[in-house]
mmCIF file of C-alpha atoms in Angstrom:
data_model
loop_
_atom_site.group_PDB
_atom_site.id
_atom_site.type_symbol
_atom_site.label_atom_id
_atom_site.label_comp_id
_atom_site.label_asym_id
_atom_site.label_seq_id
_atom_site.Cartn_x
_atom_site.Cartn_y
_atom_site.Cartn_z
ATOM 1 C CA MET A 1 57.756 -2.328 41.714
ATOM 2 C CA LYS A 2 54.753 -2.273 43.184
ATOM 3 C CA TYR A 3 54.500 1.877 41.646
ATOM 4 C CA TYR A 4 53.620 0.707 38.463
ATOM 5 C CA LYS A 5 51.516 -1.617 38.814
ATOM 6 C CA PHE A 6 48.975 1.433 40.382
ATOM 7 C CA ILE A 7 50.730 3.778 37.623
ATOM 8 C CA LEU A 8 48.418 0.493 35.003
ATOM 9 C CA ILE A 9 45.509 0.744 36.443
ATOM 10 C CA LEU A 10 44.872 4.154 37.083
ATOM 11 C CA ALA A 11 46.494 4.163 33.365
ATOM 12 C CA PHE A 12 44.015 1.773 32.493
ATOM 13 C CA ALA A 13 40.576 3.018 35.236
ATOM 14 C CA ILE A 14 41.502 6.021 32.773
ATOM 15 C CA ALA A 15 41.210 4.202 29.367
ATOM 16 C CA LEU A 16 37.746 3.529 30.647
ATOM 17 C CA ILE A 17 36.531 6.385 31.345
ATOM 18 C CA GLY A 18 37.066 8.084 28.043
ATOM 19 C CA CYS A 19 36.074 5.090 26.497
ATOM 20 C CA SER A 20 32.748 5.733 28.148
ATOM 21 C CA SER A 21 32.240 8.937 27.788
ATOM 22 C CA ASN A 22 33.306 8.728 23.609
ATOM 23 C CA ASP A 23 30.305 6.295 23.790
ATOM 24 C CA ASP A 24 28.358 8.556 25.889
ATOM 25 C CA THR A 25 28.977 11.254 23.682
ATOM 26 C CA SER A 26 28.216 9.086 20.396
ATOM 27 C CA THR A 27 24.267 8.350 21.268
ATOM 28 C CA GLU A 28 24.153 12.044 22.813
ATOM 29 C CA ASN A 29 25.457 12.473 19.587
ATOM 30 C CA VAL A 30 22.519 10.546 17.785
ATOM 31 C CA ALA A 31 19.483 12.074 19.941
ATOM 32 C CA ASN A 32 20.801 14.908 19.023
ATOM 33 C CA ILE A 33 20.521 14.568 15.203
ATOM 34 C CA PRO A 34 17.489 16.132 13.909
ATOM 35 C CA ILE A 35 14.053 13.012 13.786
ATOM 36 C CA GLU A 36 14.062 14.113 9.756
ATOM 37 C CA GLU A 37 17.650 12.797 8.917
ATOM 38 C CA ARG A 38 17.350 10.345 11.450
ATOM 39 C CA LEU A 39 14.740 8.471 9.716
ATOM 40 C CA GLN A 40 16.408 10.457 5.847
ATOM 41 C CA ASN A 41 19.079 8.127 6.839
ATOM 42 C CA ILE A 42 16.746 5.481 8.065
ATOM 43 C CA ILE A 43 15.836 5.804 3.401
ATOM 44 C CA ASP A 44 18.973 6.068 2.355
ATOM 45 C CA GLU A 45 20.139 2.604 3.652
ATOM 46 C CA ARG A 46 17.356 1.073 1.887
ATOM 47 C CA VAL A 47 18.390 2.315 -1.432
ATOM 48 C CA GLY A 48 20.827 1.476 -3.960
ATOM 49 C CA GLU A 49 22.806 -0.909 -5.442
ATOM 50 C CA ASP A 50 20.433 -4.596 -4.783
ATOM 51 C CA LYS A 51 17.561 -2.609 -2.504
ATOM 52 C CA LEU A 52 15.090 -0.204 -4.048
ATOM 53 C CA ILE A 53 16.083 1.847 -6.317
ATOM 54 C CA GLY A 54 13.717 4.844 -5.679
ATOM 55 C CA VAL A 55 11.850 6.015 -2.590
ATOM 56 C CA SER A 56 9.100 8.871 -1.926
ATOM 57 C CA VAL A 57 7.375 9.009 1.915
ATOM 58 C CA SER A 58 4.718 11.308 3.501
ATOM 59 C CA VAL A 59 4.326 10.837 6.854
ATOM 60 C CA ARG A 60 1.199 13.175 8.465
ATOM 61 C CA VAL A 61 -0.087 14.029 11.723
ATOM 62 C CA GLY A 62 -3.632 14.843 10.946
ATOM 63 C CA SER A 63 -3.393 17.642 7.843
ATOM 64 C CA GLU A 64 -0.910 18.867 8.858
ATOM 65 C CA GLU A 65 2.658 16.754 7.103
ATOM 66 C CA LEU A 66 5.420 16.441 8.708
ATOM 67 C CA TRP A 67 7.503 14.678 7.311
ATOM 68 C CA LYS A 68 7.996 14.445 2.922
ATOM 69 C CA LEU A 69 10.708 13.199 2.116
ATOM 70 C CA VAL A 70 12.586 10.947 -1.259
ATOM 71 C CA SER A 71 15.864 8.505 -1.824
ATOM 72 C CA GLY A 72 16.921 6.502 -5.447
ATOM 73 C CA ASN A 73 15.676 7.146 -8.795
ATOM 74 C CA SER A 74 13.014 7.035 -11.183
ATOM 75 C CA LYS A 75 15.501 6.466 -13.982
ATOM 76 C CA LEU A 76 19.381 6.717 -15.122
ATOM 77 C CA ASN A 77 20.610 10.060 -13.767
ATOM 78 C CA VAL A 78 16.877 10.987 -12.924
ATOM 79 C CA PRO A 79 16.187 11.746 -9.424
ATOM 80 C CA ILE A 80 12.880 10.921 -7.010
ATOM 81 C CA GLU A 81 10.479 13.511 -6.355
ATOM 82 C CA SER A 82 7.798 14.246 -4.522
ATOM 83 C CA ASP A 83 5.445 15.003 -6.913
ATOM 84 C CA MET A 84 5.555 12.195 -8.601
ATOM 85 C CA ARG A 85 3.444 9.531 -8.778
ATOM 86 C CA PHE A 86 3.603 5.509 -8.051
ATOM 87 C CA GLY A 87 1.275 2.498 -8.695
ATOM 88 C CA ILE A 88 0.141 2.113 -5.351
ATOM 89 C CA ALA A 89 -0.768 -1.814 -6.133
ATOM 90 C CA SER A 90 -3.459 -3.306 -4.005
ATOM 91 C CA ILE A 91 -4.092 -0.273 -1.705
ATOM 92 C CA THR A 92 -6.770 0.646 -4.462
ATOM 93 C CA LYS A 93 -8.825 -2.055 -2.435
ATOM 94 C CA THR A 94 -8.881 0.921 0.243
ATOM 95 C CA VAL A 95 -10.567 3.038 -2.466
ATOM 96 C CA VAL A 96 -12.690 0.676 -4.058
ATOM 97 C CA ALA A 97 -13.714 -0.347 -0.198
ATOM 98 C CA ALA A 98 -14.506 3.452 0.468
ATOM 99 C CA THR A 99 -16.721 3.650 -2.721
ATOM 100 C CA THR A 100 -17.868 0.779 -1.310
ATOM 101 C CA MET A 101 -18.594 2.261 1.814
ATOM 102 C CA LYS A 102 -20.021 5.651 -0.164
ATOM 103 C CA LEU A 103 -22.933 4.461 -1.578
ATOM 104 C CA ILE A 104 -24.180 1.880 1.051
ATOM 105 C CA ASP A 105 -24.333 5.832 3.122
ATOM 106 C CA ASP A 106 -26.357 7.886 0.573
ATOM 107 C CA GLY A 107 -28.377 4.125 -0.296
ATOM 108 C CA VAL A 108 -28.090 2.947 -2.762
ATOM 109 C CA LEU A 109 -25.830 -0.155 -2.033
ATOM 110 C CA SER A 110 -26.441 -3.078 0.726
ATOM 111 C CA LEU A 111 -23.927 -4.984 1.761
ATOM 112 C CA ASP A 112 -25.891 -7.765 1.872
ATOM 113 C CA ASP A 113 -26.137 -7.331 -1.807
ATOM 114 C CA THR A 114 -25.076 -10.379 -3.618
ATOM 115 C CA ILE A 115 -23.559 -10.416 -7.403
ATOM 116 C CA GLY A 116 -26.199 -11.344 -8.708
ATOM 117 C CA ASP A 117 -28.638 -8.079 -7.621
ATOM 118 C CA TRP A 118 -26.400 -6.337 -9.980
ATOM 119 C CA LEU A 119 -24.075 -8.357 -12.738
ATOM 120 C CA SER A 120 -25.237 -10.651 -16.130
ATOM 121 C CA LEU A 121 -22.328 -13.228 -16.066
ATOM 122 C CA ASN A 122 -21.202 -16.276 -17.964
ATOM 123 C CA ASN A 123 -18.901 -17.528 -15.764
ATOM 124 C CA PRO A 124 -19.162 -21.017 -13.353
ATOM 125 C CA ASN A 125 -17.951 -19.730 -11.418
ATOM 126 C CA ILE A 126 -18.764 -17.444 -10.303
ATOM 127 C CA ASN A 127 -20.966 -17.549 -7.581
ATOM 128 C CA GLU A 128 -23.529 -15.459 -7.746
ATOM 129 C CA SER A 129 -25.678 -15.621 -3.466
ATOM 130 C CA ILE A 130 -21.912 -13.305 -2.890
ATOM 131 C CA THR A 131 -23.317 -10.326 -1.378
ATOM 132 C CA ILE A 132 -21.004 -7.393 -1.534
ATOM 133 C CA PHE A 133 -20.011 -7.175 2.519
ATOM 134 C CA GLN A 134 -18.080 -11.555 1.579
ATOM 135 C CA LEU A 135 -16.550 -9.098 -1.525
ATOM 136 C CA LEU A 136 -15.180 -6.262 0.469
ATOM 137 C CA ALA A 137 -13.678 -9.440 2.984
ATOM 138 C CA HIS A 138 -11.831 -11.566 1.312
ATOM 139 C CA PHE A 139 -15.217 -14.340 2.094
ATOM 140 C CA THR A 140 -16.125 -15.642 -0.455
ATOM 141 C CA GLY A 141 -13.588 -19.000 -2.669
ATOM 142 C CA ILE A 142 -13.471 -16.880 -5.629
ATOM 143 C CA GLU A 143 -10.302 -17.769 -6.811
ATOM 144 C CA ASP A 144 -8.384 -14.640 -8.064
ATOM 145 C CA TYR A 145 -8.364 -13.707 -11.301
ATOM 146 C CA PHE A 146 -4.766 -13.472 -11.788
ATOM 147 C CA ALA A 147 -3.521 -16.777 -11.429
ATOM 148 C CA GLY A 148 -5.973 -17.118 -15.328
ATOM 149 C CA VAL A 149 -2.994 -18.719 -17.714
ATOM 150 C CA ASP A 150 -3.632 -17.018 -20.688
ATOM 151 C CA LEU A 151 -4.880 -14.022 -19.077
ATOM 152 C CA TRP A 152 -1.465 -12.034 -19.743
ATOM 153 C CA PRO A 153 -0.689 -13.747 -22.404
ATOM 154 C CA ASN A 154 -4.527 -11.874 -23.831
ATOM 155 C CA VAL A 155 -2.667 -8.463 -22.175
ATOM 156 C CA GLU A 156 0.221 -8.841 -23.683
ATOM 157 C CA ALA A 157 -0.497 -9.416 -27.228
ATOM 158 C CA ASN A 158 -2.009 -5.812 -27.498
ATOM 159 C CA LEU A 159 -1.123 -3.864 -25.614
ATOM 160 C CA ASP A 160 -3.312 -1.076 -25.813
ATOM 161 C CA ILE A 161 -6.333 -2.163 -25.556
ATOM 162 C CA ALA A 162 -7.610 -2.820 -22.682
ATOM 163 C CA LEU A 163 -9.957 -5.588 -21.223
ATOM 164 C CA THR A 164 -13.544 -5.285 -20.471
ATOM 165 C CA PRO A 165 -13.996 -5.587 -16.689
ATOM 166 C CA LEU A 166 -16.429 -9.010 -17.698
ATOM 167 C CA GLU A 167 -13.466 -10.314 -20.257
ATOM 168 C CA VAL A 168 -10.911 -9.869 -17.054
ATOM 169 C CA SER A 169 -13.811 -11.519 -14.893
ATOM 170 C CA GLU A 170 -13.749 -14.652 -17.462
ATOM 171 C CA HIS A 171 -10.241 -15.426 -16.357
ATOM 172 C CA ILE A 172 -11.638 -16.997 -12.710
ATOM 173 C CA GLY A 173 -10.571 -20.167 -12.484
ATOM 174 C CA THR A 174 -12.178 -22.502 -10.062
ATOM 175 C CA PRO A 175 -12.988 -21.698 -6.970
ATOM 176 C CA ILE A 176 -10.828 -22.515 -4.232
ATOM 177 C CA ASN A 177 -13.210 -22.757 -1.210
ATOM 178 C CA MET A 178 -16.688 -22.125 -1.093
ATOM 179 C CA PRO A 179 -18.382 -19.190 -0.514
ATOM 180 C CA GLY A 180 -18.662 -17.842 3.848
ATOM 181 C CA VAL A 181 -16.033 -20.328 4.934
ATOM 182 C CA THR A 182 -12.729 -18.292 5.408
ATOM 183 C CA HIS A 183 -11.241 -15.379 3.619
ATOM 184 C CA GLU A 184 -8.908 -15.393 1.199
ATOM 185 C CA TYR A 185 -7.114 -12.759 -0.286
ATOM 186 C CA SER A 186 -8.675 -12.753 -4.318
ATOM 187 C CA ASN A 187 -7.856 -9.768 -6.687
ATOM 188 C CA SER A 188 -11.606 -11.297 -8.664
ATOM 189 C CA ASN A 189 -13.222 -10.079 -4.787
ATOM 190 C CA TYR A 190 -12.320 -5.998 -5.902
ATOM 191 C CA LEU A 191 -13.022 -6.853 -9.610
ATOM 192 C CA LEU A 192 -16.004 -7.633 -8.422
ATOM 193 C CA LEU A 193 -17.143 -4.561 -6.689
ATOM 194 C CA GLY A 194 -16.033 -1.818 -9.276
ATOM 195 C CA MET A 195 -17.819 -3.768 -11.429
ATOM 196 C CA ILE A 196 -21.546 -3.607 -9.558
ATOM 197 C CA ILE A 197 -20.343 -0.435 -8.268
ATOM 198 C CA GLU A 198 -20.455 0.847 -11.777
ATOM 199 C CA ALA A 199 -23.779 -0.802 -12.735
ATOM 200 C CA SER A 200 -25.187 0.808 -8.945
ATOM 201 C CA THR A 201 -24.609 4.329 -10.576
ATOM 202 C CA ASN A 202 -24.351 3.819 -14.295
ATOM 203 C CA LYS A 203 -20.614 5.487 -14.545
ATOM 204 C CA THR A 204 -17.507 4.671 -14.505
ATOM 205 C CA LEU A 205 -15.541 3.110 -11.676
ATOM 206 C CA GLY A 206 -12.506 6.355 -11.533
ATOM 207 C CA GLU A 207 -16.078 8.469 -12.632
ATOM 208 C CA VAL A 208 -17.246 7.469 -8.771
ATOM 209 C CA MET A 209 -14.222 7.370 -6.901
ATOM 210 C CA ARG A 210 -13.160 11.368 -8.765
ATOM 211 C CA GLU A 211 -17.011 12.768 -7.253
ATOM 212 C CA LYS A 212 -16.607 10.899 -4.004
ATOM 213 C CA PHE A 213 -13.495 11.857 -2.564
ATOM 214 C CA TRP A 214 -11.148 13.605 -4.927
ATOM 215 C CA THR A 215 -12.264 16.336 -6.537
ATOM 216 C CA PRO A 216 -14.587 16.729 -2.725
ATOM 217 C CA LEU A 217 -11.741 16.301 -0.275
ATOM 218 C CA GLY A 218 -8.525 18.289 -2.956
ATOM 219 C CA LEU A 219 -7.527 14.891 -3.773
ATOM 220 C CA ASN A 220 -5.616 16.673 -7.181
ATOM 221 C CA ASN A 221 -2.982 13.698 -7.542
ATOM 222 C CA ILE A 222 -4.395 10.793 -7.729
ATOM 223 C CA TYR A 223 -5.853 9.526 -11.067
ATOM 224 C CA PHE A 224 -7.568 6.105 -11.482
ATOM 225 C CA GLY A 225 -5.898 4.319 -14.721
ATOM 226 C CA ALA A 226 -8.101 2.519 -15.924
ATOM 227 C CA ASN A 227 -10.826 5.211 -16.651
ATOM 228 C CA GLU A 228 -8.869 8.638 -16.883
ATOM 229 C CA PRO A 229 -5.400 9.490 -18.071
ATOM 230 C CA VAL A 230 -2.442 9.661 -15.038
ATOM 231 C CA LEU A 231 -1.012 13.271 -14.662
ATOM 232 C CA GLY A 232 2.454 14.634 -14.088
ATOM 233 C CA THR A 233 5.162 13.074 -13.907
ATOM 234 C CA ILE A 234 5.511 8.673 -12.879
ATOM 235 C CA ALA A 235 8.172 7.593 -11.688
ATOM 236 C CA THR A 236 9.399 4.490 -13.827
ATOM 237 C CA PRO A 237 8.292 1.334 -12.560
ATOM 238 C CA TRP A 238 11.717 -1.325 -13.059
ATOM 239 C CA ARG A 239 10.200 -5.227 -12.572
ATOM 240 C CA ASP A 240 12.056 -8.319 -13.067
ATOM 241 C CA THR A 241 10.704 -9.981 -15.399
ATOM 242 C CA ASP A 242 12.673 -12.787 -16.228
ATOM 243 C CA GLY A 243 13.488 -14.104 -12.870
ATOM 244 C CA ASN A 244 16.508 -13.721 -13.812
ATOM 245 C CA GLY A 245 18.441 -11.018 -10.905
ATOM 246 C CA THR A 246 18.332 -7.762 -13.736
ATOM 247 C CA LEU A 247 15.256 -5.386 -13.143
ATOM 248 C CA GLU A 248 14.151 -3.918 -16.461
ATOM 249 C CA THR A 249 12.084 -0.943 -16.872
ATOM 250 C CA ILE A 250 8.889 -1.241 -17.695
ATOM 251 C CA ALA A 251 7.453 2.234 -18.115
ATOM 252 C CA ASN A 252 6.970 1.700 -22.158
ATOM 253 C CA GLN A 253 4.174 -1.291 -21.007
ATOM 254 C CA TYR A 254 2.188 0.493 -19.141
ATOM 255 C CA GLY A 255 -1.033 0.796 -22.097
ATOM 256 C CA PRO A 256 -4.554 0.662 -22.052
ATOM 257 C CA ALA A 257 -3.825 -3.322 -21.248
ATOM 258 C CA TYR A 258 -2.116 -3.181 -17.880
ATOM 259 C CA HIS A 259 -4.661 -0.222 -16.618
ATOM 260 C CA SER A 260 -7.956 -2.350 -17.178
ATOM 261 C CA VAL A 261 -6.345 -5.492 -16.043
ATOM 262 C CA PHE A 262 -5.389 -4.295 -13.371
ATOM 263 C CA TYR A 263 -8.786 -2.439 -12.355
ATOM 264 C CA GLY A 264 -9.972 -2.329 -9.026
ATOM 265 C CA ALA A 265 -7.936 -4.536 -7.333
ATOM 266 C CA ALA A 266 -4.820 -1.759 -7.896
ATOM 267 C CA ASP A 267 -4.594 0.655 -10.518
ATOM 268 C CA VAL A 268 -4.677 4.010 -8.151
ATOM 269 C CA PHE A 269 -1.798 5.692 -8.903
ATOM 270 C CA SER A 270 -0.604 8.816 -6.293
ATOM 271 C CA THR A 271 2.042 10.698 -4.801
ATOM 272 C CA ALA A 272 2.748 9.680 -1.509
ATOM 273 C CA SER A 273 1.763 12.805 -0.013
ATOM 274 C CA ASP A 274 -1.457 13.027 -1.298
ATOM 275 C CA LEU A 275 -1.957 9.243 -0.540
ATOM 276 C CA SER A 276 -1.077 9.345 3.543
ATOM 277 C CA MET A 277 -4.007 12.146 2.938
ATOM 278 C CA TRP A 278 -6.780 9.698 1.859
ATOM 279 C CA ALA A 279 -4.823 8.164 5.318
ATOM 280 C CA GLN A 280 -6.390 11.058 6.942
ATOM 281 C CA HIS A 281 -9.434 11.119 5.278
ATOM 282 C CA LEU A 282 -10.970 7.686 5.262
ATOM 283 C CA TYR A 283 -9.872 6.429 9.264
ATOM 284 C CA ASN A 284 -10.746 9.587 10.504
ATOM 285 C CA GLY A 285 -12.241 12.234 8.772
ATOM 286 C CA ASN A 286 -15.626 12.115 7.341
ATOM 287 C CA ALA A 287 -14.859 10.073 3.619
ATOM 288 C CA ILE A 288 -17.061 8.321 4.945
ATOM 289 C CA SER A 289 -20.567 8.235 7.701
ATOM 290 C CA GLU A 290 -18.499 6.788 11.105
ATOM 291 C CA ASN A 291 -20.360 3.081 10.732
ATOM 292 C CA SER A 292 -18.723 2.856 7.606
ATOM 293 C CA LYS A 293 -15.862 2.810 9.008
ATOM 294 C CA ARG A 294 -16.805 1.607 12.411
ATOM 295 C CA LEU A 295 -17.048 -1.804 9.682
ATOM 296 C CA MET A 296 -13.751 -1.219 7.992
ATOM 297 C CA LEU A 297 -12.445 -0.783 11.053
ATOM 298 C CA THR A 298 -13.192 -3.903 12.016
ATOM 299 C CA SER A 299 -10.992 -6.627 12.075
ATOM 300 C CA TYR A 300 -13.829 -9.972 11.229
ATOM 301 C CA PHE A 301 -10.538 -12.774 10.516
ATOM 302 C CA ASP A 302 -8.433 -13.032 13.011
ATOM 303 C CA ILE A 303 -5.018 -14.055 10.899
ATOM 304 C CA PRO A 304 -1.844 -16.301 12.611
ATOM 305 C CA HIS A 305 1.138 -13.762 12.023
ATOM 306 C CA PRO A 306 3.790 -12.140 13.710
ATOM 307 C CA THR A 307 2.685 -8.704 11.007
ATOM 308 C CA PHE A 308 -0.562 -8.943 9.452
ATOM 309 C CA THR A 309 -2.862 -9.736 11.991
ATOM 310 C CA GLY A 310 -6.508 -9.505 10.599
ATOM 311 C CA TYR A 311 -8.718 -8.049 7.819
ATOM 312 C CA GLY A 312 -11.809 -6.062 7.950
ATOM 313 C CA LEU A 313 -13.071 -3.939 4.698
ATOM 314 C CA GLY A 314 -11.019 -3.560 2.064
ATOM 315 C CA VAL A 315 -8.554 -2.729 5.240
ATOM 316 C CA ARG A 316 -5.581 -5.149 7.137
ATOM 317 C CA ARG A 317 -4.138 -4.689 10.477
ATOM 318 C CA ASN A 318 -0.859 -5.036 10.481
ATOM 319 C CA VAL A 319 1.348 -4.778 13.464
ATOM 320 C CA TYR A 320 4.561 -2.296 13.084
ATOM 321 C CA ALA A 321 6.869 -1.741 15.857
ATOM 322 C CA GLY A 322 4.785 -3.196 18.601
ATOM 323 C CA ARG A 323 1.987 -0.568 17.294
ATOM 324 C CA THR A 324 -1.405 -2.009 15.948
ATOM 325 C CA VAL A 325 -2.273 0.015 13.351
ATOM 326 C CA TRP A 326 -4.755 0.244 10.026
ATOM 327 C CA GLY A 327 -4.830 0.658 5.946
ATOM 328 C CA HIS A 328 -2.940 -1.108 3.347
ATOM 329 C CA THR A 329 0.358 -2.066 1.353
ATOM 330 C CA GLY A 330 0.634 -3.332 -2.237
ATOM 331 C CA GLY A 331 2.575 -4.658 -4.954
ATOM 332 C CA MET A 332 1.922 -4.335 -9.088
ATOM 333 C CA ARG A 333 4.377 -4.540 -12.375
ATOM 334 C CA GLY A 334 6.499 -1.681 -11.694
ATOM 335 C CA TYR A 335 5.153 -0.381 -8.263
ATOM 336 C CA GLY A 336 5.332 -1.635 -4.785
ATOM 337 C CA SER A 337 3.249 -0.233 -1.789
ATOM 338 C CA HIS A 338 2.412 0.515 2.236
ATOM 339 C CA MET A 339 0.086 2.823 3.699
ATOM 340 C CA PHE A 340 -0.729 2.944 7.643
ATOM 341 C CA TRP A 341 -2.634 5.338 10.547
ATOM 342 C CA ASP A 342 -1.916 4.964 14.353
ATOM 343 C CA PRO A 343 -5.321 5.427 14.975
ATOM 344 C CA ILE A 344 -2.909 6.102 18.023
ATOM 345 C CA ASN A 345 -1.491 9.162 17.202
ATOM 346 C CA ASN A 346 -3.847 9.582 14.681
ATOM 347 C CA LEU A 347 -0.292 9.524 12.393
ATOM 348 C CA SER A 348 -0.165 8.304 8.667
ATOM 349 C CA ILE A 349 2.085 7.083 6.935
ATOM 350 C CA ALA A 350 2.655 6.418 2.647
ATOM 351 C CA ILE A 351 6.063 5.267 1.269
ATOM 352 C CA LEU A 352 6.428 4.048 -2.573
ATOM 353 C CA ASN A 353 8.584 2.087 -4.303
ATOM 354 C CA ASN A 354 8.946 1.727 -8.151
ATOM 355 C CA GLN A 355 10.021 -1.499 -9.122
ATOM 356 C CA SER A 356 8.361 -5.564 -8.333
ATOM 357 C CA ARG A 357 9.477 -9.234 -8.937
ATOM 358 C CA SER A 358 13.138 -7.371 -7.252
ATOM 359 C CA VAL A 359 15.370 -10.008 -4.714
ATOM 360 C CA ASN A 360 14.812 -8.303 -1.413
ATOM 361 C CA GLY A 361 12.106 -6.205 -2.848
ATOM 362 C CA SER A 362 8.983 -6.808 -0.433
ATOM 363 C CA THR A 363 11.775 -7.666 2.790
ATOM 364 C CA LEU A 364 13.454 -4.204 1.926
ATOM 365 C CA ARG A 365 9.839 -2.225 2.155
ATOM 366 C CA HIS A 366 8.806 -3.997 5.652
ATOM 367 C CA GLU A 367 12.088 -3.646 7.158
ATOM 368 C CA LEU A 368 11.743 0.508 5.741
ATOM 369 C CA ILE A 369 8.592 0.844 7.177
ATOM 370 C CA GLU A 370 9.600 -1.121 10.642
ATOM 371 C CA ALA A 371 12.460 0.980 10.745
ATOM 372 C CA LEU A 372 10.683 4.614 10.435
ATOM 373 C CA LEU A 373 7.746 4.177 12.106
ATOM 374 C CA SER A 374 9.930 2.581 16.090
ATOM 375 C CA GLU A 375 11.658 6.150 15.378
ATOM 376 C CA ILE A 376 8.249 7.703 15.202
ATOM 377 C CA PHE A 377 6.848 6.321 17.800
ATOM 378 C CA GLN A 378 9.714 7.325 19.922
ATOM 379 C CA GLU A 379 9.491 10.846 19.770
ATOM 380 C CA PHE A 380 5.150 10.546 20.250
#
């Protein structure tokens, strides 16, 4: 009997050793998977039915693109490809802010200039004493023009007719606060900055962006749709228009009217590769002066949020995977986006997705960048 018990105990011990060995082997196998494959698996897990339709990702350190990854579809039977352009939505604000700072570097504008110094508006809801600094930092109290009840009926009445920036500004309603009281994010601030850039240069906002950045920096796959055609293949935009939980393609709606209403708040289109490179030029390169970078990358507001912790001049301070990164997020009709730069490793990441108003879209994008950066930071 004692012998029998001994045999049982021995067998159990051997089984435990075997299980432990298998667990170690499993862990080692995961660790031995190349990081590019691990990153691809993270993306694929969040793409599919009732998840993200399509995703394009670019990760680089300095000018070197380490990984360029895609998953999902543009439309039925058409997979996402890395050279597809997506609307980057509010990441556009990083470009408008940089363009403003470039004109300040050139002596054309000043942070202390007011709206009234450059624009003649006929809207009593816009305080023309508001400064360029306050516009850049969302420190104005101006209502978001997307809250205007007549805006979208006006836009959708004729999708082939562009609205002028002045016409869009007429949809800005009653202020939500006095200027200089607190940070309150409003797309109207970057609509007005775009108008100031045009007034101070006698050029369109798109022309100034191309002159100051896209051409000299060799970013050949970025376009400002309000002022120029978006060349190349565009990822098909999807949206749950009627809120019934089903995404529909809205590609046929993207005419001049849509581009004009997004304007300086949200209308840049880009590939993921050019967008991750833009982050490098902006935050660690010489696209603007060192002083302008310092001013942009200063958080003027500490925000009580676990991820979105502060705001500079056209730049968000976020925490992902336990590390502070700088950049912006975006969401517009048919598209969602993330672009961030990690100053510790000079690492930039761009994530582009072709859907909006989907039940889990914004959550899945947030989880995706968190998971990707968690994996990447373990390598550095």
